[in-house]
Amino acid sequence: MSENEKDNLLLAIKEEVIRCQKCSLYKTRTLPVVGQGNHSAQIMFIGEAPGANEDKTGVPFCGEAGQILNLLLVSIGVKREDVYIANILKDRPPANREPAPEEVKACAPYLLRQIAIIEPQVIATLGNHSAHFVLEYFGVPESQLGISQLRGRKFAVQDPLTKKHYTVIPLYHPAVAVYNRHRLSDLKNNFKAIKEQLKDE
Ligand code: URA
């Protein structure tokens, strides 16, 4: 797909998300957080849902967890503008509560379309929910394992609809490292798997 086609398709998703009323979150959010980054990224990060800062700015991972993500990207020599960052939910759940199953069902098709357009080599999931959703969608048998057992592992997957191939690498959510240095060093180690995967391809 040409760069131009990608830009147009991603813009169409953005416009749909802005108008979306498939669940009730549009009533309480300030701005939707559709996604940000390179439309031909080799690496796509998938978080759970926007937080308070993201809701105000429309930019994914722009708060404290985003600062950690930036630091982790630097640790593997990857520029933030070269990756694509999105969430399962495009609108913030009130008071940062967990996404409800019907919200995930309503919103995830946008994410799956974003993945198919961007066609990253690596899909790096951030946190438990994102790992479970993505691995389950791709039919990975280990999808229900806890994030501590999944983090840093590489799963070769195929999209059942588009037949495209990706490598999924589950990672802890960067927010776990805000007050925990051990988690930060775990994350740094696990981030190396992304770089290794790109070298191997
Ligand atoms: N946490 C997430 O999962 N996503 C964001 O965009 C910000 C914080």
Coordinates of N, CA and C and ligand atoms in Angstrom, one line a residue:
M1 N 0.8 -1.2 0.0 CA 0.0 0.0 0.0 C 0.9 1.3 0.0
S2 N 0.5 2.3 -0.8 CA 1.4 3.5 -0.9 C 1.2 4.3 0.4
E3 N 2.2 5.2 0.6 CA 2.1 6.1 1.8 C 0.8 6.9 1.8
N4 N 0.5 7.3 0.6 CA -0.7 8.2 0.4 C -2.0 7.4 0.8
E5 N -2.1 6.2 0.4 CA -3.2 5.3 0.7 C -3.3 5.1 2.2
K6 N -2.2 4.9 2.8 CA -2.1 4.7 4.3 C -2.6 5.9 5.0
D7 N -2.1 7.1 4.6 CA -2.5 8.4 5.2 C -4.0 8.5 5.1
N8 N -4.6 8.3 3.9 CA -6.0 8.5 3.7 C -6.8 7.5 4.5
L9 N -6.4 6.3 4.6 CA -7.2 5.3 5.4 C -7.1 5.6 6.9
L10 N -6.0 6.0 7.3 CA -5.8 6.3 8.8 C -6.6 7.6 9.1
L11 N -6.6 8.5 8.2 CA -7.4 9.8 8.4 C -8.9 9.4 8.4
A12 N -9.4 8.5 7.6 CA -10.8 8.1 7.6 C -11.1 7.5 9.0
I13 N -10.2 6.7 9.5 CA -10.5 6.1 10.9 C -10.6 7.2 11.9
K14 N -9.7 8.2 11.8 CA -9.7 9.3 12.8 C -11.1 10.0 12.7
E15 N -11.5 10.2 11.5 CA -12.8 10.9 11.4 C -14.0 10.1 11.9
E16 N -13.9 8.8 11.7 CA -15.0 7.9 12.3 C -14.9 7.9 13.8
V17 N -13.7 7.9 14.3 CA -13.6 7.8 15.8 C -14.1 9.1 16.4
I18 N -13.8 10.2 15.8 CA -14.3 11.5 16.3 C -15.8 11.5 16.4
R19 N -16.5 10.9 15.4 CA -18.0 10.9 15.4 C -18.6 9.7 16.1
C20 N -17.7 8.7 16.6 CA -18.2 7.4 17.1 C -19.1 7.5 18.3
Q21 N -20.2 6.8 18.3 CA -21.1 6.7 19.5 C -21.4 5.3 19.8
K22 N -20.5 4.4 19.4 CA -20.8 2.9 19.6 C -20.8 2.5 21.0
C23 N -20.2 3.2 21.9 CA -20.3 3.0 23.3 C -20.5 4.3 24.0
S24 N -20.7 4.4 25.3 CA -21.1 5.6 26.0 C -19.8 6.5 26.3
L25 N -18.6 6.1 26.1 CA -17.5 6.8 26.5 C -17.3 8.2 25.8
Y26 N -17.9 8.3 24.6 CA -17.8 9.6 24.0 C -18.5 10.7 24.8
K27 N -19.4 10.4 25.7 CA -20.2 11.4 26.5 C -19.3 12.0 27.5
T28 N -18.3 11.2 28.0 CA -17.5 11.7 29.2 C -16.1 12.1 28.8
R29 N -15.6 11.8 27.6 CA -14.2 12.1 27.2 C -14.1 13.6 26.8
T30 N -12.9 14.1 26.8 CA -12.7 15.4 26.2 C -12.3 15.3 24.8
L31 N -11.1 14.6 24.5 CA -10.7 14.4 23.1 C -10.5 12.9 22.9
P32 N -10.8 12.3 21.8 CA -10.5 11.0 21.5 C -8.9 10.9 21.3
V33 N -8.4 9.7 21.6 CA -6.9 9.5 21.3 C -6.8 8.4 20.3
V34 N -6.7 8.8 19.1 CA -6.8 7.9 18.0 C -5.5 7.1 17.8
G35 N -4.4 7.8 17.8 CA -3.1 7.1 17.6 C -2.2 8.2 17.1
Q36 N -0.9 7.9 17.2 CA 0.1 8.9 16.8 C 1.4 8.2 16.2
G37 N 2.0 8.7 15.2 CA 3.3 8.2 14.8 C 3.4 8.0 13.3
N38 N 4.4 7.2 12.9 CA 4.7 6.9 11.5 C 3.7 5.9 10.9
H39 N 3.1 6.2 9.8 CA 2.1 5.3 9.2 C 2.7 4.1 8.6
S40 N 4.1 4.0 8.5 CA 4.7 2.8 8.0 C 5.7 2.3 9.0
A41 N 5.3 2.4 10.3 CA 6.2 2.1 11.4 C 6.5 0.6 11.4
Q42 N 7.8 0.2 11.7 CA 8.1 -1.2 11.9 C 7.6 -1.7 13.2
I43 N 7.5 -0.7 14.2 CA 7.0 -1.1 15.5 C 5.7 -0.4 15.9
M44 N 4.7 -1.1 16.3 CA 3.5 -0.5 16.8 C 3.3 -0.8 18.2
F45 N 3.1 0.2 19.1 CA 2.8 0.0 20.5 C 1.3 0.1 20.7
I46 N 0.8 -0.8 21.6 CA -0.6 -0.8 21.9 C -0.8 -0.8 23.4
G47 N -1.3 0.3 23.8 CA -1.7 0.5 25.3 C -3.1 0.1 25.5
E48 N -3.6 0.4 26.7 CA -5.0 0.0 27.1 C -6.0 1.1 26.7
A49 N -5.9 2.3 27.3 CA -6.8 3.3 27.1 C -6.2 4.7 27.5
P50 N -6.7 5.8 27.0 CA -6.1 7.1 27.4 C -6.3 7.3 28.9
G51 N -5.4 8.1 29.4 CA -5.5 8.5 30.8 C -5.9 10.0 30.8
A52 N -5.8 10.7 31.9 CA -6.2 12.1 32.0 C -5.5 13.0 31.1
N53 N -4.1 12.9 31.0 CA -3.3 13.7 30.2 C -3.7 13.5 28.7
E54 N -3.8 12.3 28.3 CA -4.1 11.9 26.9 C -5.5 12.5 26.5
D55 N -6.4 12.4 27.5 CA -7.8 12.9 27.2 C -7.8 14.4 26.9
K56 N -6.9 15.1 27.6 CA -6.8 16.6 27.4 C -6.1 16.9 26.1
T57 N -5.1 16.1 25.7 CA -4.3 16.5 24.5 C -4.6 15.8 23.3
G58 N -5.2 14.6 23.4 CA -5.5 13.7 22.2 C -4.2 13.0 21.8
V59 N -3.2 13.0 22.6 CA -1.9 12.4 22.3 C -1.7 11.1 23.2
P60 N -1.4 10.0 22.6 CA -1.2 8.8 23.4 C 0.1 8.8 24.2
F61 N 0.1 8.3 25.4 CA 1.3 8.2 26.2 C 2.0 9.5 26.3
C62 N 1.3 10.6 26.8 CA 2.0 11.9 26.9 C 2.1 12.2 28.4
G63 N 1.7 11.4 29.3 CA 1.8 11.7 30.7 C 3.0 10.9 31.3
E64 N 2.9 10.6 32.6 CA 4.0 9.9 33.3 C 4.5 8.6 32.6
A65 N 3.5 7.8 32.3 CA 3.8 6.5 31.6 C 4.5 6.8 30.3
G66 N 4.0 7.9 29.6 CA 4.6 8.2 28.3 C 6.1 8.6 28.5
Q67 N 6.4 9.3 29.6 CA 7.9 9.7 29.9 C 8.7 8.4 30.0
I68 N 8.1 7.4 30.6 CA 8.9 6.1 30.8 C 9.0 5.4 29.4
L69 N 7.9 5.5 28.6 CA 8.0 4.9 27.3 C 9.1 5.6 26.5
N70 N 9.1 6.9 26.6 CA 10.2 7.7 25.8 C 11.6 7.2 26.2
L71 N 11.7 7.0 27.5 CA 13.1 6.6 28.0 C 13.4 5.2 27.5
L72 N 12.4 4.3 27.5 CA 12.6 2.9 27.0 C 13.0 2.9 25.5
L73 N 12.3 3.8 24.7 CA 12.6 3.9 23.3 C 14.1 4.4 23.1
V74 N 14.5 5.4 23.9 CA 15.9 5.8 23.9 C 16.8 4.7 24.2
S75 N 16.4 3.8 25.2 CA 17.3 2.7 25.6 C 17.6 1.7 24.5
I76 N 16.7 1.6 23.5 CA 17.0 0.7 22.3 C 17.3 1.5 21.1
G77 N 17.5 2.8 21.2 CA 17.9 3.6 20.0 C 16.8 3.8 19.0
V78 N 15.6 3.8 19.4 CA 14.5 4.0 18.5 C 13.8 5.4 18.8
K79 N 13.6 6.1 17.7 CA 13.0 7.5 17.8 C 11.4 7.3 18.0
R80 N 10.8 8.1 18.8 CA 9.4 8.0 19.0 C 8.7 8.3 17.7
E81 N 9.2 9.2 16.9 CA 8.5 9.6 15.6 C 8.5 8.4 14.6
D82 N 9.4 7.4 14.8 CA 9.5 6.3 13.9 C 8.5 5.2 14.2
V83 N 7.9 5.2 15.4 CA 7.0 4.1 15.8 C 5.5 4.7 15.7
Y84 N 4.6 3.7 15.8 CA 3.2 4.2 15.9 C 2.6 3.7 17.3
I85 N 1.9 4.6 17.9 CA 1.4 4.3 19.3 C -0.1 4.5 19.3
A86 N -0.8 3.4 19.7 CA -2.3 3.5 19.8 C -2.8 2.7 21.0
N87 N -4.0 2.8 21.3 CA -4.6 2.1 22.4 C -5.8 1.3 22.0
I88 N -6.2 0.3 22.8 CA -7.4 -0.5 22.5 C -8.6 0.4 22.5
L89 N -8.8 1.2 23.6 CA -9.9 2.2 23.6 C -9.4 3.5 23.2
K90 N -10.2 4.2 22.4 CA -9.8 5.5 21.9 C -10.3 6.6 22.8
D91 N -11.2 6.3 23.7 CA -11.8 7.3 24.6 C -11.4 6.9 26.1
R92 N -11.2 7.9 26.9 CA -10.8 7.6 28.3 C -12.0 7.1 29.1
P93 N -11.8 6.0 29.8 CA -12.9 5.5 30.7 C -12.9 6.5 31.9
P94 N -14.1 6.9 32.4 CA -14.1 7.8 33.5 C -13.3 7.3 34.7
A95 N -12.6 8.2 35.4 CA -11.7 7.9 36.5 C -10.7 6.7 36.3
N96 N -10.4 6.6 35.0 CA -9.4 5.5 34.6 C -9.8 4.1 35.0
R97 N -11.1 3.9 35.1 CA -11.6 2.5 35.4 C -11.2 1.6 34.3
E98 N -11.3 0.2 34.6 CA -10.9 -0.7 33.5 C -11.9 -0.7 32.4
P99 N -11.4 -0.9 31.2 CA -12.4 -1.0 30.0 C -13.4 -2.1 30.2
A100 N -14.7 -1.8 29.9 CA -15.7 -2.8 30.0 C -15.7 -3.6 28.7
P101 N -16.1 -4.9 28.8 CA -16.0 -5.8 27.6 C -16.8 -5.2 26.4
E102 N -17.9 -4.5 26.7 CA -18.7 -4.0 25.5 C -17.9 -2.8 24.9
E103 N -17.1 -2.1 25.7 CA -16.4 -1.0 25.1 C -15.2 -1.5 24.3
V104 N -14.6 -2.6 24.7 CA -13.5 -3.2 23.9 C -14.1 -3.7 22.6
K105 N -15.2 -4.4 22.7 CA -15.9 -4.9 21.5 C -16.2 -3.8 20.5
A106 N -16.7 -2.7 21.0 CA -17.1 -1.6 20.1 C -15.9 -0.9 19.5
C107 N -14.8 -0.8 20.3 CA -13.7 0.1 19.8 C -12.5 -0.7 19.1
A108 N -12.3 -2.0 19.5 CA -11.2 -2.7 19.0 C -11.1 -2.8 17.4
P109 N -12.3 -2.8 16.7 CA -12.2 -2.9 15.3 C -11.4 -1.7 14.7
Y110 N -11.4 -0.5 15.3 CA -10.6 0.6 14.8 C -9.1 0.2 14.9
L111 N -8.7 -0.4 16.1 CA -7.3 -0.8 16.3 C -6.9 -1.8 15.2
L112 N -7.8 -2.8 15.0 CA -7.4 -3.9 14.1 C -7.2 -3.3 12.7
R113 N -8.0 -2.3 12.3 CA -7.8 -1.7 11.0 C -6.5 -0.9 11.0
Q114 N -6.2 -0.2 12.1 CA -4.9 0.5 12.1 C -3.8 -0.4 11.9
I115 N -3.8 -1.6 12.6 CA -2.7 -2.6 12.4 C -2.6 -3.0 11.0
A116 N -3.7 -3.3 10.3 CA -3.7 -3.8 9.0 C -3.2 -2.8 8.0
I117 N -3.4 -1.5 8.3 CA -2.9 -0.4 7.4 C -1.4 -0.2 7.6
I118 N -1.0 -0.1 8.9 CA 0.4 0.2 9.2 C 1.3 -1.0 8.9
E119 N 0.8 -2.2 9.1 CA 1.5 -3.5 8.9 C 2.9 -3.4 9.5
P120 N 2.9 -3.3 10.8 CA 4.2 -3.2 11.5 C 4.8 -4.6 11.5
Q121 N 6.2 -4.7 11.6 CA 6.8 -6.0 11.8 C 6.5 -6.5 13.2
V122 N 6.6 -5.6 14.2 CA 6.5 -5.9 15.6 C 5.3 -5.2 16.2
I123 N 4.4 -5.9 16.9 CA 3.3 -5.3 17.7 C 3.7 -5.5 19.1
A124 N 4.1 -4.4 19.8 CA 4.5 -4.5 21.2 C 3.3 -4.1 22.1
T125 N 2.8 -5.0 22.9 CA 1.6 -4.7 23.7 C 2.1 -4.2 25.0
L126 N 1.4 -3.2 25.6 CA 1.8 -2.6 26.9 C 0.8 -2.9 27.9
G127 N 1.1 -3.8 28.8 CA 0.2 -4.1 29.9 C -0.6 -5.4 29.7
N128 N -1.2 -5.8 30.8 CA -2.0 -7.0 30.8 C -3.1 -7.1 29.8
H129 N -4.0 -6.0 29.8 CA -5.2 -6.0 29.0 C -4.9 -6.1 27.5
S130 N -3.9 -5.3 27.2 CA -3.5 -5.2 25.8 C -2.9 -6.5 25.3
A131 N -2.1 -7.1 26.1 CA -1.5 -8.4 25.8 C -2.6 -9.5 25.6
H132 N -3.5 -9.5 26.5 CA -4.6 -10.5 26.4 C -5.5 -10.3 25.2
F133 N -5.8 -9.0 25.0 CA -6.7 -8.8 23.8 C -6.0 -9.2 22.5
V134 N -4.8 -8.7 22.4 CA -4.1 -8.9 21.1 C -3.8 -10.4 20.9
L135 N -3.3 -11.1 21.9 CA -2.9 -12.5 21.7 C -4.2 -13.3 21.5
E136 N -5.3 -13.0 22.2 CA -6.5 -13.7 22.0 C -7.0 -13.5 20.6
Y137 N -7.0 -12.3 20.1 CA -7.5 -12.0 18.7 C -6.7 -12.9 17.7
F138 N -5.4 -13.0 17.9 CA -4.6 -13.7 16.9 C -4.6 -15.2 17.2
G139 N -5.4 -15.6 18.2 CA -5.5 -17.1 18.5 C -4.3 -17.7 19.1
V140 N -3.5 -17.0 19.9 CA -2.3 -17.5 20.5 C -2.8 -18.3 21.8
P141 N -2.4 -19.6 21.9 CA -2.9 -20.4 23.0 C -2.5 -19.9 24.4
E142 N -1.4 -19.2 24.5 CA -0.9 -18.6 25.8 C -1.6 -17.3 26.2
S143 N -2.6 -16.9 25.4 CA -3.2 -15.6 25.6 C -3.6 -15.3 27.0
Q144 N -4.0 -16.4 27.8 CA -4.5 -16.1 29.1 C -3.5 -16.1 30.2
L145 N -2.2 -16.4 29.9 CA -1.1 -16.3 30.9 C -1.0 -14.9 31.4
G146 N -0.5 -14.8 32.6 CA -0.3 -13.4 33.2 C 0.9 -12.7 32.5
I147 N 0.9 -11.4 32.6 CA 1.9 -10.6 31.9 C 3.3 -10.9 32.3
S148 N 3.4 -11.3 33.6 CA 4.8 -11.6 34.1 C 5.4 -12.9 33.4
Q149 N 4.5 -13.7 32.9 CA 4.9 -14.9 32.2 C 5.1 -14.6 30.6
L150 N 4.4 -13.6 30.2 CA 4.4 -13.3 28.7 C 5.5 -12.3 28.3
R151 N 5.8 -11.4 29.3 CA 6.7 -10.3 28.9 C 8.0 -10.7 28.2
G152 N 8.3 -10.0 27.2 CA 9.6 -10.2 26.5 C 9.6 -11.4 25.5
R153 N 8.5 -12.2 25.5 CA 8.4 -13.4 24.6 C 8.0 -12.9 23.2
K154 N 8.3 -13.7 22.2 CA 7.9 -13.3 20.8 C 6.9 -14.3 20.3
F155 N 5.8 -13.9 19.8 CA 4.8 -14.7 19.2 C 4.6 -14.4 17.8
A156 N 4.9 -15.4 16.9 CA 4.6 -15.2 15.5 C 3.1 -15.4 15.2
V157 N 2.4 -14.4 14.7 CA 1.0 -14.6 14.5 C 0.6 -14.2 13.1
Q158 N -0.7 -14.7 12.8 CA -1.2 -14.3 11.5 C -2.6 -13.8 11.7
D159 N -2.9 -12.6 11.1 CA -4.3 -12.1 11.2 C -5.3 -13.0 10.5
P160 N -6.3 -13.5 11.3 CA -7.3 -14.4 10.6 C -8.0 -13.7 9.5
L161 N -8.2 -12.4 9.5 CA -8.9 -11.8 8.4 C -8.1 -11.3 7.2
T162 N -7.0 -10.6 7.5 CA -6.1 -10.1 6.5 C -5.0 -11.0 6.0
K163 N -4.8 -12.1 6.8 CA -3.7 -13.1 6.6 C -2.3 -12.5 6.7
K164 N -2.2 -11.3 7.2 CA -0.9 -10.7 7.4 C -0.2 -11.2 8.6
H165 N 1.2 -11.3 8.5 CA 2.0 -11.9 9.6 C 2.6 -10.8 10.4
Y166 N 2.7 -11.0 11.7 CA 3.3 -10.1 12.7 C 4.0 -10.8 13.8
T167 N 4.9 -10.1 14.5 CA 5.5 -10.7 15.7 C 4.9 -9.9 16.9
V168 N 4.2 -10.5 17.8 CA 3.7 -9.8 19.0 C 4.7 -10.0 20.1
I169 N 5.1 -8.9 20.8 CA 5.9 -9.0 22.0 C 5.2 -8.3 23.1
P170 N 4.7 -9.1 24.1 CA 4.0 -8.4 25.2 C 5.0 -7.8 26.2
L171 N 4.7 -6.7 26.7 CA 5.6 -6.0 27.7 C 4.7 -5.5 28.8
Y172 N 5.4 -5.3 30.0 CA 4.7 -4.6 31.1 C 4.2 -3.2 30.6
H173 N 3.2 -2.7 31.3 CA 2.8 -1.4 31.0 C 3.8 -0.4 31.6
P174 N 4.3 0.6 30.9 CA 5.3 1.5 31.4 C 4.9 2.1 32.8
A175 N 3.6 2.3 33.0 CA 3.2 2.9 34.3 C 3.7 2.1 35.5
V176 N 4.0 0.8 35.3 CA 4.5 0.0 36.5 C 5.9 0.4 36.9
A177 N 6.6 1.2 36.1 CA 7.9 1.6 36.4 C 8.0 3.0 37.0
V178 N 6.9 3.7 37.1 CA 6.9 5.0 37.6 C 7.5 5.1 39.0
Y179 N 7.1 4.1 39.9 CA 7.7 4.1 41.2 C 8.5 2.9 41.5
N180 N 8.8 2.1 40.5 CA 9.5 0.8 40.8 C 10.7 0.6 39.8
R181 N 11.9 0.8 40.4 CA 13.1 0.7 39.6 C 13.3 -0.7 39.0
H182 N 12.9 -1.8 39.8 CA 13.1 -3.1 39.3 C 12.3 -3.3 38.1
R183 N 11.1 -2.8 38.1 CA 10.2 -3.0 36.9 C 10.8 -2.2 35.7
L184 N 11.5 -1.1 36.0 CA 12.1 -0.3 34.9 C 13.2 -1.1 34.3
S185 N 14.0 -1.8 35.1 CA 15.1 -2.6 34.5 C 14.5 -3.9 33.8
D186 N 13.4 -4.4 34.3 CA 12.7 -5.5 33.6 C 12.3 -5.0 32.2
L187 N 11.6 -3.8 32.2 CA 11.1 -3.3 31.0 C 12.3 -3.0 30.0
K188 N 13.4 -2.5 30.5 CA 14.5 -2.2 29.6 C 15.0 -3.5 29.0
N189 N 15.1 -4.6 29.8 CA 15.6 -5.9 29.3 C 14.6 -6.4 28.2
N190 N 13.3 -6.3 28.5 CA 12.3 -6.9 27.6 C 12.2 -6.0 26.3
F191 N 12.5 -4.7 26.4 CA 12.5 -3.9 25.2 C 13.5 -4.4 24.2
K192 N 14.6 -5.0 24.7 CA 15.7 -5.4 23.8 C 15.1 -6.5 22.8
A193 N 14.1 -7.2 23.2 CA 13.5 -8.2 22.3 C 12.9 -7.6 21.0
I194 N 12.5 -6.3 21.2 CA 12.0 -5.6 20.0 C 13.1 -5.4 19.0
K195 N 14.2 -4.9 19.5 CA 15.4 -4.6 18.6 C 15.9 -5.9 18.0
E196 N 16.0 -7.0 18.8 CA 16.5 -8.3 18.3 C 15.6 -8.8 17.2
Q197 N 14.3 -8.6 17.3 CA 13.3 -9.1 16.3 C 13.5 -8.4 15.0
L198 N 13.7 -7.1 15.1 CA 13.9 -6.3 13.9 C 15.2 -6.7 13.2
K199 N 16.3 -7.0 13.9 CA 17.5 -7.4 13.4 C 17.4 -8.8 12.6
D200 N 16.6 -9.7 13.2 CA 16.4 -11.0 12.7 C 15.7 -11.0 11.4
E201 N 14.8 -10.0 11.1 CA 13.9 -10.1 9.9 C 14.7 -9.7 8.7
Ligands
URA1 N1 -1.9 4.4 29.4 C1 -2.3 3.8 28.3 O1 -2.5 2.6 28.3 N2 -2.4 4.5 27.2 C2 -2.1 5.8 27.1 O2 -2.3 6.4 26.1 C3 -1.7 6.4 28.3 C4 -1.6 5.7 29.5

